[in-house]
Short mmCIF file of C-alpha atoms and ligand atoms in Angstrom, two decimals:
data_model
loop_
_atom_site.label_atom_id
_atom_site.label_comp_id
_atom_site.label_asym_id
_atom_site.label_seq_id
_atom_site.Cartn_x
_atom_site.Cartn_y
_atom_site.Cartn_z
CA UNK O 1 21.97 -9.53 -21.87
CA UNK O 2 22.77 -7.91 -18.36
CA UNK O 3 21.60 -9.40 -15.39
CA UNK O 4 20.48 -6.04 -14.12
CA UNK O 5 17.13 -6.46 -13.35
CA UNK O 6 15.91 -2.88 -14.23
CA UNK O 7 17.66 -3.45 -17.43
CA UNK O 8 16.01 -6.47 -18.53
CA UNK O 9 12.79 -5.32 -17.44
CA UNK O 10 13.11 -2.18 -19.13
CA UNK O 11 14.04 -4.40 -22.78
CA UNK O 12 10.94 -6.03 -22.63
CA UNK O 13 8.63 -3.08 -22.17
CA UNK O 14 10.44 -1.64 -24.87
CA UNK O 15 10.48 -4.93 -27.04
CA UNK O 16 6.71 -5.87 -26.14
CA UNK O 17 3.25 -4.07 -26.96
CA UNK O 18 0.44 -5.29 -25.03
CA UNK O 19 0.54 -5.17 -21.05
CA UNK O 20 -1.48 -5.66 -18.26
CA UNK O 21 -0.75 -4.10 -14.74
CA UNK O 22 -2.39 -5.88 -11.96
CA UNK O 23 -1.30 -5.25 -7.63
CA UNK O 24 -2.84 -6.67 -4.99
CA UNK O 25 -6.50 -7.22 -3.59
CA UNK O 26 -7.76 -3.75 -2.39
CA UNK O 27 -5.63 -1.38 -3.67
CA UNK O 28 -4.03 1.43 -1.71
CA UNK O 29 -2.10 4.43 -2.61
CA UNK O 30 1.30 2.63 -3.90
CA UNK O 31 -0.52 0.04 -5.91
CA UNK O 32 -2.93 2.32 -8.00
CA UNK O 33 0.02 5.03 -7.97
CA UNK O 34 2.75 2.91 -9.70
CA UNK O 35 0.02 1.09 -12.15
CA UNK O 36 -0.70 4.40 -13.29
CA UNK O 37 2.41 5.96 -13.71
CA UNK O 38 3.52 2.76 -15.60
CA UNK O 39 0.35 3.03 -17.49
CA UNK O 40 1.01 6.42 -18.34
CA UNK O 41 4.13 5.92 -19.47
CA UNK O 42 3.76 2.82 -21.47
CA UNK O 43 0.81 4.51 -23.37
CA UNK O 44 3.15 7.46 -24.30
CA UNK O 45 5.19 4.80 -26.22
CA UNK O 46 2.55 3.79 -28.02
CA UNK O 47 1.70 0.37 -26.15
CA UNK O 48 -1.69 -0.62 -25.13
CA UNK O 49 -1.55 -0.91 -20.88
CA UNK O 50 -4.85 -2.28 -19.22
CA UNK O 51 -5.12 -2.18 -15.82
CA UNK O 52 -6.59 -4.92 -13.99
CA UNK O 53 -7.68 -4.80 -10.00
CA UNK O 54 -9.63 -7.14 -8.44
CA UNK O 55 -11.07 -4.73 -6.08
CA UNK O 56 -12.14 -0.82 -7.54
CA UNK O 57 -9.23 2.19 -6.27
CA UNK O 58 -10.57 3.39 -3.10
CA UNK O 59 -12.75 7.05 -3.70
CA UNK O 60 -9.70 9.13 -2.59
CA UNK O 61 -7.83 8.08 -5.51
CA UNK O 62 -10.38 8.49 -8.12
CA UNK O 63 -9.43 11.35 -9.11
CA UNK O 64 -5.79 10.52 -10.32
CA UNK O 65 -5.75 11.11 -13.81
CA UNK O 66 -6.67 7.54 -15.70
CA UNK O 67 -8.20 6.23 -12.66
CA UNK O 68 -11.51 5.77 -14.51
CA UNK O 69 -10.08 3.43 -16.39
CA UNK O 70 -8.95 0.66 -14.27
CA UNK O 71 -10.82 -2.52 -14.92
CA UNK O 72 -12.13 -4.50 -11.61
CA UNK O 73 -12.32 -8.33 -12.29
CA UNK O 74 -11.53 -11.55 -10.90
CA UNK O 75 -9.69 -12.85 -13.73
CA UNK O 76 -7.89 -11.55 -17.25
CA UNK O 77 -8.38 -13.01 -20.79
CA UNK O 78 -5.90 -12.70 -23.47
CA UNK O 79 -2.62 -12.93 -24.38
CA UNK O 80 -0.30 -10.23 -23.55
CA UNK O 81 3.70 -9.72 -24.04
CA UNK O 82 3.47 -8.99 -20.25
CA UNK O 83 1.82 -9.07 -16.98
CA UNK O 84 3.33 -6.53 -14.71
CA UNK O 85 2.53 -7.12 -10.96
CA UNK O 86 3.12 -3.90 -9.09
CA UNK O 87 3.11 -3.81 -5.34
CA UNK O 88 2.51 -7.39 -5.08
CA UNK O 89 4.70 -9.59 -2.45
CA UNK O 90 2.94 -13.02 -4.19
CA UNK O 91 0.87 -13.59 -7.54
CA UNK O 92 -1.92 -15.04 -5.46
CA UNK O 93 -2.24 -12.15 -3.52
CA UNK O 94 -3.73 -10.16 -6.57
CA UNK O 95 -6.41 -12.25 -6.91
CA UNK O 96 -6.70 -11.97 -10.24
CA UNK O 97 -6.98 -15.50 -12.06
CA UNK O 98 -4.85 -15.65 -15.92
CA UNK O 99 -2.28 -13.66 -14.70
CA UNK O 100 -0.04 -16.50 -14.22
CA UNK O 101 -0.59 -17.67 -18.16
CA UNK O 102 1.65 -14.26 -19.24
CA UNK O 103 5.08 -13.71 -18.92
CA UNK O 104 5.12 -12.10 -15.37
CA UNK O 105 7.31 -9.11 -14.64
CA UNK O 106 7.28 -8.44 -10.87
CA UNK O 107 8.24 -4.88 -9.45
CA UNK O 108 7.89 -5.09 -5.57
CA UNK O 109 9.45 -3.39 -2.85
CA UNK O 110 7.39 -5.19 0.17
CA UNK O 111 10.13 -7.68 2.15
CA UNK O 112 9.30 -11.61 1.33
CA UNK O 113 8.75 -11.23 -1.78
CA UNK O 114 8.02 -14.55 -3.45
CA UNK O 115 9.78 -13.85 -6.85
CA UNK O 116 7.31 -15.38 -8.79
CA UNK O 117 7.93 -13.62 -12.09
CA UNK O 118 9.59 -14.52 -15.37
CA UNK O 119 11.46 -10.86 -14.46
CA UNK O 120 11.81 -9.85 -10.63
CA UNK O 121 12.64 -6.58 -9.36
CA UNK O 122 12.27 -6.82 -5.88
CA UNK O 123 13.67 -3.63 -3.63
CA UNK O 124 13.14 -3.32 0.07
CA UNK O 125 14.82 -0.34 0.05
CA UNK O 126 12.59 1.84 -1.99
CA UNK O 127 10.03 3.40 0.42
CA UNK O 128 7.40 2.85 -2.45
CA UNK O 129 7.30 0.55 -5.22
CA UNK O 130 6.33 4.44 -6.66
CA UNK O 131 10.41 5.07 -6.55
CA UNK O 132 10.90 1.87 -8.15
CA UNK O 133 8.33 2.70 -10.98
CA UNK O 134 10.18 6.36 -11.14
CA UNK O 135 13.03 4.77 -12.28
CA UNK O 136 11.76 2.51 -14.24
CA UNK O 137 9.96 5.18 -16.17
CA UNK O 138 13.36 7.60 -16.54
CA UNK O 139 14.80 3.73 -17.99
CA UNK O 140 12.50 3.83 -20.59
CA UNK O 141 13.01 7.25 -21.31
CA UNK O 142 9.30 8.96 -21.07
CA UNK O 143 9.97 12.64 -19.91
CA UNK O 144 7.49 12.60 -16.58
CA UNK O 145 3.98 14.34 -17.25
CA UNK O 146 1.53 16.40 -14.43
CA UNK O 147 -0.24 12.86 -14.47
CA UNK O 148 2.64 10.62 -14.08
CA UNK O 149 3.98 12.76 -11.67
CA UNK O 150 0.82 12.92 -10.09
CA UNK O 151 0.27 9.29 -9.65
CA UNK O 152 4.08 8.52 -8.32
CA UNK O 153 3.31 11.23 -5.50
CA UNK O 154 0.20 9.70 -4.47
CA UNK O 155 2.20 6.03 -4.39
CA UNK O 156 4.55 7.84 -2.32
CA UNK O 157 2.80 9.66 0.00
CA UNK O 158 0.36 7.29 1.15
CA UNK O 159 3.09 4.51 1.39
CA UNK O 160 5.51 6.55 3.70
CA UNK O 161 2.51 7.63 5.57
CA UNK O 162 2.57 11.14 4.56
CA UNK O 163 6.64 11.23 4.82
CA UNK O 164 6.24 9.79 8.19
CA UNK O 165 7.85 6.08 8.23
CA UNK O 166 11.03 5.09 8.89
CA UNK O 167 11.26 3.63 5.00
CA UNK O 168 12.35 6.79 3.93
CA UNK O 169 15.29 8.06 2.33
CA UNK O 170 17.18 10.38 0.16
CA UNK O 171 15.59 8.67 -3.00
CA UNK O 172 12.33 9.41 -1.74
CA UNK O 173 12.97 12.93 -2.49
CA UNK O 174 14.46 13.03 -5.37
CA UNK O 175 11.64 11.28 -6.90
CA UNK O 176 9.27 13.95 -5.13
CA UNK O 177 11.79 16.71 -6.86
CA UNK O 178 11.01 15.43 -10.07
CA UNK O 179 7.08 15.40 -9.22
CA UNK O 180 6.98 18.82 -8.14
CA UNK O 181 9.26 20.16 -11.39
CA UNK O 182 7.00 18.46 -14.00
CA UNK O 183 4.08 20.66 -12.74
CA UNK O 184 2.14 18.41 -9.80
CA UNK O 185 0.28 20.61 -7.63
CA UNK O 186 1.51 18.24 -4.37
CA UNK O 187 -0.60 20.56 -2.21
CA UNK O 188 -3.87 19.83 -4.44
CA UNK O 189 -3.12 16.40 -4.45
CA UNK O 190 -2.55 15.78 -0.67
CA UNK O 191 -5.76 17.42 -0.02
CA UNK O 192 -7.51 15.30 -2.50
CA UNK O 193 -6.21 12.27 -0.82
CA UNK O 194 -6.63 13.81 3.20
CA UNK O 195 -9.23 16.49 3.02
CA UNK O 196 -11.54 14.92 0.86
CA UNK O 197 -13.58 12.70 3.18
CA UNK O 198 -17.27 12.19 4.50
CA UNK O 199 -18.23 13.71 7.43
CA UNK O 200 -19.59 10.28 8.40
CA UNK O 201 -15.93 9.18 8.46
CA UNK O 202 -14.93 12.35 10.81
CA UNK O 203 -18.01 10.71 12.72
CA UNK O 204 -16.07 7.73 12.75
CA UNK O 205 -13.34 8.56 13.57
CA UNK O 206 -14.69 10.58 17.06
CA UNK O 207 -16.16 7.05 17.65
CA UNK O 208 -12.73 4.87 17.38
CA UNK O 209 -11.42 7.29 19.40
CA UNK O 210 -13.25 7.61 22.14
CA UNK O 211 -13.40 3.59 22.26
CA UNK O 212 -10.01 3.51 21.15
CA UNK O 213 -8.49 0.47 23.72
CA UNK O 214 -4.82 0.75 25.08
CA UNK O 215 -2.90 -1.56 26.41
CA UNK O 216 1.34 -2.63 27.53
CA UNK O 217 0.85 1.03 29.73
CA UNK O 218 -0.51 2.76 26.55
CA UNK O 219 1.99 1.56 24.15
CA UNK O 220 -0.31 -0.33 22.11
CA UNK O 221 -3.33 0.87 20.60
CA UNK O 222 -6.58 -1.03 19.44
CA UNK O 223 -9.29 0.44 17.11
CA UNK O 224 -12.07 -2.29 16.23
CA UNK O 225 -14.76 -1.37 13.41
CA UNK O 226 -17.52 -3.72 12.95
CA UNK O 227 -20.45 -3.30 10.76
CA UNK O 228 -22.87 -1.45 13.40
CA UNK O 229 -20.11 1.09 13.47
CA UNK O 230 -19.90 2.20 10.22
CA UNK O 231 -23.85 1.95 10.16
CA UNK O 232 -24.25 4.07 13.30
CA UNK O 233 -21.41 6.82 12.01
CA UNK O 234 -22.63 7.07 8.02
CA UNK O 235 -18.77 6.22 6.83
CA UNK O 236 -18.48 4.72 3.86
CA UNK O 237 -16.52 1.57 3.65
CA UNK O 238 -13.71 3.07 1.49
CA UNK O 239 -13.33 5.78 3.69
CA UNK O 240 -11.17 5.15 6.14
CA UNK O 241 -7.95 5.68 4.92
CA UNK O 242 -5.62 6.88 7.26
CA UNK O 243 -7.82 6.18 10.60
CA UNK O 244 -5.59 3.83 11.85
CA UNK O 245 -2.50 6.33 11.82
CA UNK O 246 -4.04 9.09 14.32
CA UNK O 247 -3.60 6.97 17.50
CA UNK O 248 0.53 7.44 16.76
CA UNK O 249 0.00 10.67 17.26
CA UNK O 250 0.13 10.30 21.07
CA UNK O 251 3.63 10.28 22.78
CA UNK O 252 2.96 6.81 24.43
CA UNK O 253 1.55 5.28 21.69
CA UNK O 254 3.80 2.89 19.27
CA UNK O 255 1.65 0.74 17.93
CA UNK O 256 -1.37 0.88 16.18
CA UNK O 257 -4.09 -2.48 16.10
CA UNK O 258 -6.82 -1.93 13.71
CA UNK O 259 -9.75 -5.00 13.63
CA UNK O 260 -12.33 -4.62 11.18
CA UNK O 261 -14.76 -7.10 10.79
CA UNK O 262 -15.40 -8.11 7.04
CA UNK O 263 -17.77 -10.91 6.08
CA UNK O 264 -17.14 -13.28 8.19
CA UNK O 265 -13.31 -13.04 8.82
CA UNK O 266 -11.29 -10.40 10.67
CA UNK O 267 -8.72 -7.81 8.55
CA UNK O 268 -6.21 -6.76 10.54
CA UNK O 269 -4.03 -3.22 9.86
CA UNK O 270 -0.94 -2.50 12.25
CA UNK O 271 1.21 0.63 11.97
CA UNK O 272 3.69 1.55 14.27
CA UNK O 273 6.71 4.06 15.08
CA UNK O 274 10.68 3.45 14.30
CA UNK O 275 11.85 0.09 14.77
CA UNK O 276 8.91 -1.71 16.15
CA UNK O 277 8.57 -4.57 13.76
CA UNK O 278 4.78 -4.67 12.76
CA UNK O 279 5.55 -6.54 9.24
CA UNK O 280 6.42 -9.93 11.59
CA UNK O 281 3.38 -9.64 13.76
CA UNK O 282 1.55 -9.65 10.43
CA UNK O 283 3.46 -12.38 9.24
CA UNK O 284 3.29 -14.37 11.93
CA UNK O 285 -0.24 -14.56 11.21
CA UNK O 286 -0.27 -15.33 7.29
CA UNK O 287 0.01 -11.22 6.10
CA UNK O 288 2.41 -9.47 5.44
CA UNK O 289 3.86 -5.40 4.79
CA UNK O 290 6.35 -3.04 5.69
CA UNK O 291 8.23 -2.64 9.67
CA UNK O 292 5.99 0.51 10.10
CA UNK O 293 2.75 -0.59 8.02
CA UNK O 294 1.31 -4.20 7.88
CA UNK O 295 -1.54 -6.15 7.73
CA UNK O 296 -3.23 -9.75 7.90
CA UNK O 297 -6.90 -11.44 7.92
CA UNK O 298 -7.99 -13.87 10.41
CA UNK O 299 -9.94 -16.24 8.46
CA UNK O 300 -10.97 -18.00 11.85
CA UNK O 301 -11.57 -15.10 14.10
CA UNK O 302 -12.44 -14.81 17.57
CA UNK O 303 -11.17 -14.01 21.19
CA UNK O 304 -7.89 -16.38 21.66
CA UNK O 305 -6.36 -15.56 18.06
CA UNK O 306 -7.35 -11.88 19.02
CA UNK O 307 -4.99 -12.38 22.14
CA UNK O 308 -1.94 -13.84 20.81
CA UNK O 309 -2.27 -11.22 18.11
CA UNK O 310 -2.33 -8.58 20.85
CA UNK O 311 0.74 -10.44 22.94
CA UNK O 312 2.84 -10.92 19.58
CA UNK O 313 2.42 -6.89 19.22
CA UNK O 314 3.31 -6.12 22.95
CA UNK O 315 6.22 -8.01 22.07
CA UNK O 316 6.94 -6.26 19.00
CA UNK O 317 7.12 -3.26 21.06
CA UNK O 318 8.82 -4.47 23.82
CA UNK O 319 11.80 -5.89 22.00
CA UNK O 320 12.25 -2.67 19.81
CA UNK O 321 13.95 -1.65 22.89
CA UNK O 322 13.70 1.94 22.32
CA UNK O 323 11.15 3.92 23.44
CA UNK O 324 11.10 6.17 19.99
CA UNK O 325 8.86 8.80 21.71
CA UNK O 326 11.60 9.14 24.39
CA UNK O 327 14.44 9.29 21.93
CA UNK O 328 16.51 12.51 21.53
CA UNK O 329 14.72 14.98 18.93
CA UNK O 330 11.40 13.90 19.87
P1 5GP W 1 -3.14 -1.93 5.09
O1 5GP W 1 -3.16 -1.97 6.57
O2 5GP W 1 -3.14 -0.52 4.58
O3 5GP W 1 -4.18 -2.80 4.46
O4 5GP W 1 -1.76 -2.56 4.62
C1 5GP W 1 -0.52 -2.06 5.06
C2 5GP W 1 0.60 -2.76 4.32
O5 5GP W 1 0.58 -4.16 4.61
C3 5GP W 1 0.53 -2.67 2.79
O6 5GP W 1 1.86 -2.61 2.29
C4 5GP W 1 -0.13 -3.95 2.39
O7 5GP W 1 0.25 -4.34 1.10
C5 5GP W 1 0.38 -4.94 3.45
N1 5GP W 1 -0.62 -5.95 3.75
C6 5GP W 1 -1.84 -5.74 4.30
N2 5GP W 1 -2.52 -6.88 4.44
C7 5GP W 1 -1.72 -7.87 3.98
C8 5GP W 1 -1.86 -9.30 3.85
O8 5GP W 1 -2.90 -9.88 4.22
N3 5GP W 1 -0.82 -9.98 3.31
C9 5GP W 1 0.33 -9.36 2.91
N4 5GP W 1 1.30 -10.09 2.39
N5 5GP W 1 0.50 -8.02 3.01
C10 5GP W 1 -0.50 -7.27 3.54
MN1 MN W 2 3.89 -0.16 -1.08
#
């Protein structure tokens, strides 16, 4: 047996039957992207492939072929020849209880992994865990379909931020090649995902805006949505993907704070521009993410934690060194 993880995971999908795909508690782009491409796939070679959330896709991916199927529970039943945890930088973080009684195969490309699988495949390098599941799908030797294709493209465009983070590479586009020559209508799908929304989440987005704070002389920005908000505005809760990048598109602007208050606790996004490190602010605080995309919940919010969060992104910024708007090309 190699030691090639890609090889040895790709043996057991071929040698097992039954799987269950699980990612992490509310699923974005990346994790119902790569479940469902792997779904796809593993269904075309005659396996049975459940897949297992604990939280429901958000709406803008509902319309990703398969979607309809993804199960929402707090806990899985069962034997199966494998768990595969997509997307997932720690088996708690999915939420979903049983997992941990299957053999686990972990595909992750989020830095920190834990490595908590039987099988790990763990690559900071891929911009999506998408690329990873790209490859894993040409291993296995299922030609790509319009719905395969479809859901690698949504992994990968939401996760580099609509080809704007500094986690992409040359990869990235070959796996977008291959979308757009089995037949994906890319442009169809991007405005599924971005031009799909409510108008009370344009409404809320006028509102953030306009109270948006900024701080470190308007290098930091901070966007707080409580419960009145989305009351006031008519946005759905699910609909506010992509909010939280629109403050980057200032010059000044390199990092994005987004507080959303969420019973009881505090959930914290952070995106940010070149090498400002949001992934350690997040850690730093329990989360976790990517440099340019991140996140964490204060369990115990309130004014002081709010603060050190705020100084520990100043700092983030600040010891980037380079002021990315100011750099040559920009
Ligand atoms: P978002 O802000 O869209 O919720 O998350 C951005 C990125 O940070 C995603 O890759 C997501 O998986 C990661 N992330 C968000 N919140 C947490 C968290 O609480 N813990 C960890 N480990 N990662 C998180
Ligand atoms: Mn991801």
């Amino acid at each position: 047996m190699t030691s090639d993880p890609l090889a040895r995971i790709t043996t057991a999908l071929l040698d097992g039957e039954r799987f269950v795909l699980a990612s992490h508690v509310r699923p974005d782009g990346d994790s119902i992207g790569s479940q469902l491409a792997l779904a796809h796939a593993l269904r075309a070679l005659g396996k049975t492939a459940r897949i297992v959330n604990h939280d429901a896709p958000p709406a803008y991916l509902r319309t990703l072929p398969g979607a309809d199927g993804i199960e929402v529970a707090a806990a899985v039943d069962g034997r199966f020849d494998a768990a595969v945890v997509l997307e997932c930088g720690t088996l708690e973080r999915t939420e979903v209880a049983g997992l941990d009684r299957q053999p686990v195969v972990n595909i992750d490309h989020h830095a920190g992994n834990a490595m908590y699988g039987a099988l790990n495949w763990f690559d900071p390098t891929a911009a999506a865990c998408a690329e990873m599941v790209h490859d894993l799908i040409a291993a296995l030797d299922v030609a790509l379909t319009p719905a395969i294709g479809a859901a690698l493209y949504a992994g990968i465009l939401t996760d580099t931020g609509s080809f704007r983070h500094a986690n992409i590479t040359a990869r990235t586009f070959e796996t977008c090649r291959d979308v757009a020559a089995c037949g994906v209508d890319v442009a169809a799908l991007a405005a599924a995902i971005y031009q799909n929304s409510s108008l009370g989440k344009l409404r809320l987005t006028g509102r953030l805006l306009n109270e948006m704070r900024l701080e470190a002389d308007g290098r930091v920005a901070v966007l707080r949505i409580d419960e009145a908000l989305l009351r006031e505005t008519g946005c759905p809760p699910d609909d506010m993907e992509g909010v939280i990048n629109l403050p980057l598109a200032a010059r000044d602007v390199e990092a994005v704070i987004m507080l959303r208050t969420l019973d009881g606790a505090t959930r914290v996004s952070l995106r940010s521009k070149g090498l400002v490190d949001v992934r350690a602010v997040a850690a730093a605080f329990g989360g976790g993410g990517h440099r340019n995309a991140a996140g964490c919940t204060l369990d115990v919010p309130g004014p002081d934690v709010e603060a050190r969060l705020l100084a520990r992104t100043v700092a983030a910024v600040t010891e980037s060194g380079t002021h990315v708007a100011a750099a040559p090309g920009f």
